[in-house]
Amino acid sequence: MTITKERILQNDPLKIADRCDQCGAQAFVRVVFGMDRDLLFCGHHFNRHEPILMTQYPHVRVTDERHRINHKPSLSANAD
Ligand SMILES: [Zn+2]
């Protein structure tokens, strides 16, 4: 059985080991340009580049897991 790169990219959730291609922070967004080209972004850098990316590459496939950023509330969130 052959697993294509595309299949791996489609089904593979972002992991802690996936790093932003711009700054090396944990990646929360994957932008796939085709069969074997993708870019990883942290939330900060995807926010910065999203308007240009979506304008110039409207057909890219985006895995957006930014909702996982700060998923656990900090302990101080409940402090008075
Ligand atoms: Zn970054």
Short mmCIF file of N, CA and C and ligand atoms in Angstrom, two decimals:
data_model
loop_
_atom_site.label_atom_id
_atom_site.label_comp_id
_atom_site.label_asym_id
_atom_site.label_seq_id
_atom_site.Cartn_x
_atom_site.Cartn_y
_atom_site.Cartn_z
N MET A 1 0.85 -1.20 0.00
CA MET A 1 0.00 0.00 0.00
C MET A 1 0.88 1.24 0.00
N THR A 2 0.56 2.14 -0.88
CA THR A 2 1.32 3.38 -0.99
C THR A 2 0.56 4.52 -0.34
N ILE A 3 1.20 5.18 0.57
CA ILE A 3 0.59 6.36 1.18
C ILE A 3 1.22 7.58 0.52
N THR A 4 0.38 8.37 -0.12
CA THR A 4 0.91 9.54 -0.80
C THR A 4 1.20 10.65 0.20
N LYS A 5 2.07 11.52 -0.19
CA LYS A 5 2.39 12.67 0.65
C LYS A 5 1.13 13.48 0.92
N GLU A 6 0.29 13.61 -0.11
CA GLU A 6 -0.92 14.41 0.04
C GLU A 6 -1.80 13.84 1.15
N ARG A 7 -1.94 12.51 1.16
CA ARG A 7 -2.76 11.89 2.19
C ARG A 7 -2.20 12.17 3.57
N ILE A 8 -0.91 12.11 3.71
CA ILE A 8 -0.29 12.39 4.99
C ILE A 8 -0.59 13.83 5.41
N LEU A 9 -0.44 14.75 4.47
CA LEU A 9 -0.67 16.14 4.78
C LEU A 9 -2.13 16.39 5.18
N GLN A 10 -3.04 15.73 4.48
CA GLN A 10 -4.46 15.97 4.76
C GLN A 10 -4.86 15.48 6.13
N ASN A 11 -4.34 14.32 6.52
CA ASN A 11 -4.85 13.68 7.71
C ASN A 11 -3.99 13.90 8.94
N ASP A 12 -2.88 14.53 8.77
CA ASP A 12 -1.95 14.65 9.88
C ASP A 12 -2.24 15.92 10.68
N PRO A 13 -2.74 15.80 11.90
CA PRO A 13 -2.94 17.02 12.69
C PRO A 13 -1.60 17.64 13.06
N LEU A 14 -1.63 18.91 13.30
CA LEU A 14 -0.40 19.60 13.69
C LEU A 14 0.03 19.12 15.07
N LYS A 15 1.33 18.95 15.22
CA LYS A 15 1.87 18.46 16.49
C LYS A 15 2.75 19.54 17.12
N ILE A 16 3.09 19.31 18.37
CA ILE A 16 3.95 20.27 19.06
C ILE A 16 5.28 20.41 18.32
N ALA A 17 5.72 19.32 17.69
CA ALA A 17 7.00 19.35 16.98
C ALA A 17 6.93 20.15 15.68
N ASP A 18 5.72 20.45 15.18
CA ASP A 18 5.60 21.26 13.97
C ASP A 18 5.86 22.71 14.33
N ARG A 19 6.74 23.33 13.57
CA ARG A 19 7.21 24.66 13.92
C ARG A 19 6.94 25.66 12.80
N CYS A 20 6.64 26.88 13.18
CA CYS A 20 6.43 27.97 12.23
C CYS A 20 7.67 28.12 11.36
N ASP A 21 7.46 28.19 10.03
CA ASP A 21 8.58 28.35 9.11
C ASP A 21 9.21 29.74 9.21
N GLN A 22 8.51 30.66 9.83
CA GLN A 22 9.01 32.02 9.93
C GLN A 22 9.85 32.24 11.19
N CYS A 23 9.35 31.71 12.33
CA CYS A 23 10.01 32.07 13.58
C CYS A 23 10.35 30.87 14.47
N GLY A 24 9.85 29.68 14.14
CA GLY A 24 10.19 28.50 14.92
C GLY A 24 9.28 28.27 16.12
N ALA A 25 8.28 29.11 16.31
CA ALA A 25 7.30 28.87 17.38
C ALA A 25 6.41 27.70 16.98
N GLN A 26 5.63 27.21 17.94
CA GLN A 26 4.73 26.10 17.62
C GLN A 26 3.77 26.51 16.52
N ALA A 27 3.61 25.62 15.53
CA ALA A 27 2.74 25.94 14.39
C ALA A 27 1.30 25.55 14.70
N PHE A 28 0.38 26.43 14.35
CA PHE A 28 -1.04 26.14 14.52
C PHE A 28 -1.79 26.19 13.19
N VAL A 29 -1.11 26.57 12.11
CA VAL A 29 -1.76 26.64 10.81
C VAL A 29 -0.85 26.01 9.77
N ARG A 30 -1.42 25.12 8.95
CA ARG A 30 -0.68 24.53 7.83
C ARG A 30 -1.37 24.98 6.55
N VAL A 31 -0.58 25.50 5.61
CA VAL A 31 -1.10 25.91 4.32
C VAL A 31 -0.48 24.99 3.27
N VAL A 32 -1.33 24.23 2.57
CA VAL A 32 -0.85 23.26 1.59
C VAL A 32 -1.11 23.82 0.20
N PHE A 33 -0.03 23.93 -0.58
CA PHE A 33 -0.11 24.54 -1.91
C PHE A 33 -0.33 23.51 -3.00
N GLY A 34 -0.13 22.24 -2.71
CA GLY A 34 -0.26 21.24 -3.76
C GLY A 34 0.10 19.89 -3.21
N MET A 35 0.65 19.05 -4.06
CA MET A 35 0.95 17.68 -3.66
C MET A 35 2.01 17.63 -2.56
N ASP A 36 3.00 18.47 -2.65
CA ASP A 36 4.13 18.29 -1.73
C ASP A 36 4.71 19.61 -1.25
N ARG A 37 3.93 20.66 -1.29
CA ARG A 37 4.44 21.94 -0.80
C ARG A 37 3.52 22.45 0.30
N ASP A 38 4.08 22.71 1.44
CA ASP A 38 3.27 23.31 2.49
C ASP A 38 4.12 24.27 3.31
N LEU A 39 3.43 25.14 4.00
CA LEU A 39 4.07 26.07 4.91
C LEU A 39 3.37 25.96 6.26
N LEU A 40 4.16 26.11 7.31
CA LEU A 40 3.61 26.08 8.66
C LEU A 40 3.73 27.48 9.26
N PHE A 41 2.70 27.87 9.97
CA PHE A 41 2.68 29.19 10.59
C PHE A 41 2.25 29.09 12.04
N CYS A 42 2.85 29.92 12.88
CA CYS A 42 2.28 30.14 14.20
C CYS A 42 1.08 31.08 14.02
N GLY A 43 0.28 31.25 15.07
CA GLY A 43 -0.89 32.12 14.95
C GLY A 43 -0.51 33.53 14.55
N HIS A 44 0.54 34.04 15.14
CA HIS A 44 0.99 35.40 14.87
C HIS A 44 1.33 35.59 13.39
N HIS A 45 2.13 34.70 12.84
CA HIS A 45 2.56 34.89 11.46
C HIS A 45 1.46 34.56 10.46
N PHE A 46 0.54 33.63 10.80
CA PHE A 46 -0.57 33.42 9.88
C PHE A 46 -1.48 34.64 9.85
N ASN A 47 -1.72 35.23 11.01
CA ASN A 47 -2.52 36.46 11.05
C ASN A 47 -1.91 37.52 10.14
N ARG A 48 -0.59 37.61 10.17
CA ARG A 48 0.09 38.64 9.40
C ARG A 48 0.02 38.35 7.90
N HIS A 49 0.14 37.08 7.50
CA HIS A 49 0.25 36.73 6.09
C HIS A 49 -1.06 36.28 5.47
N GLU A 50 -2.08 36.04 6.28
CA GLU A 50 -3.32 35.48 5.74
C GLU A 50 -3.92 36.32 4.61
N PRO A 51 -4.04 37.65 4.74
CA PRO A 51 -4.67 38.41 3.64
C PRO A 51 -3.95 38.25 2.31
N ILE A 52 -2.62 38.26 2.33
CA ILE A 52 -1.85 38.12 1.09
C ILE A 52 -1.95 36.70 0.56
N LEU A 53 -1.83 35.72 1.46
CA LEU A 53 -1.91 34.32 1.03
C LEU A 53 -3.25 34.03 0.38
N MET A 54 -4.34 34.46 1.01
CA MET A 54 -5.67 34.13 0.51
C MET A 54 -5.96 34.89 -0.79
N THR A 55 -5.31 36.03 -0.98
CA THR A 55 -5.50 36.79 -2.22
C THR A 55 -4.71 36.17 -3.36
N GLN A 56 -3.46 35.79 -3.08
CA GLN A 56 -2.60 35.29 -4.15
C GLN A 56 -2.78 33.80 -4.40
N TYR A 57 -3.20 33.06 -3.38
CA TYR A 57 -3.36 31.61 -3.52
C TYR A 57 -4.73 31.19 -2.98
N PRO A 58 -5.80 31.58 -3.68
CA PRO A 58 -7.15 31.33 -3.15
C PRO A 58 -7.51 29.86 -3.04
N HIS A 59 -6.76 28.98 -3.69
CA HIS A 59 -7.15 27.57 -3.71
C HIS A 59 -6.30 26.70 -2.78
N VAL A 60 -5.49 27.32 -1.93
CA VAL A 60 -4.70 26.52 -1.01
C VAL A 60 -5.61 25.86 0.02
N ARG A 61 -5.12 24.80 0.60
CA ARG A 61 -5.86 24.09 1.65
C ARG A 61 -5.27 24.50 2.99
N VAL A 62 -6.09 25.01 3.86
CA VAL A 62 -5.60 25.54 5.13
C VAL A 62 -6.12 24.68 6.28
N THR A 63 -5.19 24.21 7.09
CA THR A 63 -5.55 23.55 8.34
C THR A 63 -5.33 24.57 9.44
N ASP A 64 -6.43 25.06 9.99
CA ASP A 64 -6.34 26.14 10.97
C ASP A 64 -6.68 25.59 12.35
N GLU A 65 -5.68 25.51 13.19
CA GLU A 65 -5.91 25.00 14.55
C GLU A 65 -5.64 26.10 15.57
N ARG A 66 -5.86 27.34 15.15
CA ARG A 66 -5.60 28.45 16.07
C ARG A 66 -6.52 28.42 17.28
N HIS A 67 -7.66 27.71 17.14
CA HIS A 67 -8.56 27.61 18.30
C HIS A 67 -7.89 26.86 19.46
N ARG A 68 -6.80 26.13 19.15
CA ARG A 68 -6.10 25.39 20.21
C ARG A 68 -5.10 26.26 20.96
N ILE A 69 -4.83 27.44 20.44
CA ILE A 69 -3.89 28.33 21.13
C ILE A 69 -4.49 28.72 22.48
N ASN A 70 -3.69 28.58 23.50
CA ASN A 70 -4.15 28.91 24.86
C ASN A 70 -5.45 28.19 25.18
N HIS A 71 -5.53 26.91 24.76
CA HIS A 71 -6.76 26.15 24.99
C HIS A 71 -7.06 26.03 26.47
N LYS A 72 -6.03 25.76 27.26
CA LYS A 72 -6.23 25.70 28.71
C LYS A 72 -6.15 27.10 29.28
N PRO A 73 -7.18 27.52 30.03
CA PRO A 73 -7.08 28.84 30.65
C PRO A 73 -5.99 28.84 31.70
N SER A 74 -5.35 29.94 31.84
CA SER A 74 -4.30 30.02 32.85
C SER A 74 -4.92 29.99 34.25
N LEU A 75 -4.13 29.59 35.21
CA LEU A 75 -4.63 29.52 36.58
C LEU A 75 -5.09 30.90 37.07
N SER A 76 -4.43 31.93 36.60
CA SER A 76 -4.78 33.26 37.06
C SER A 76 -6.09 33.76 36.46
N ALA A 77 -6.66 33.02 35.47
CA ALA A 77 -7.89 33.47 34.85
C ALA A 77 -9.04 33.53 35.84
N ASN A 78 -8.97 32.67 36.87
CA ASN A 78 -10.06 32.64 37.84
C ASN A 78 -9.76 33.48 39.08
N ALA A 79 -8.61 34.11 39.10
CA ALA A 79 -8.25 34.91 40.26
C ALA A 79 -9.04 36.21 40.26
N ASP A 80 -9.33 36.67 41.46
CA ASP A 80 -10.05 37.95 41.58
C ASP A 80 -9.10 39.12 41.40
ZN ZN B 1 5.84 32.48 13.51
#
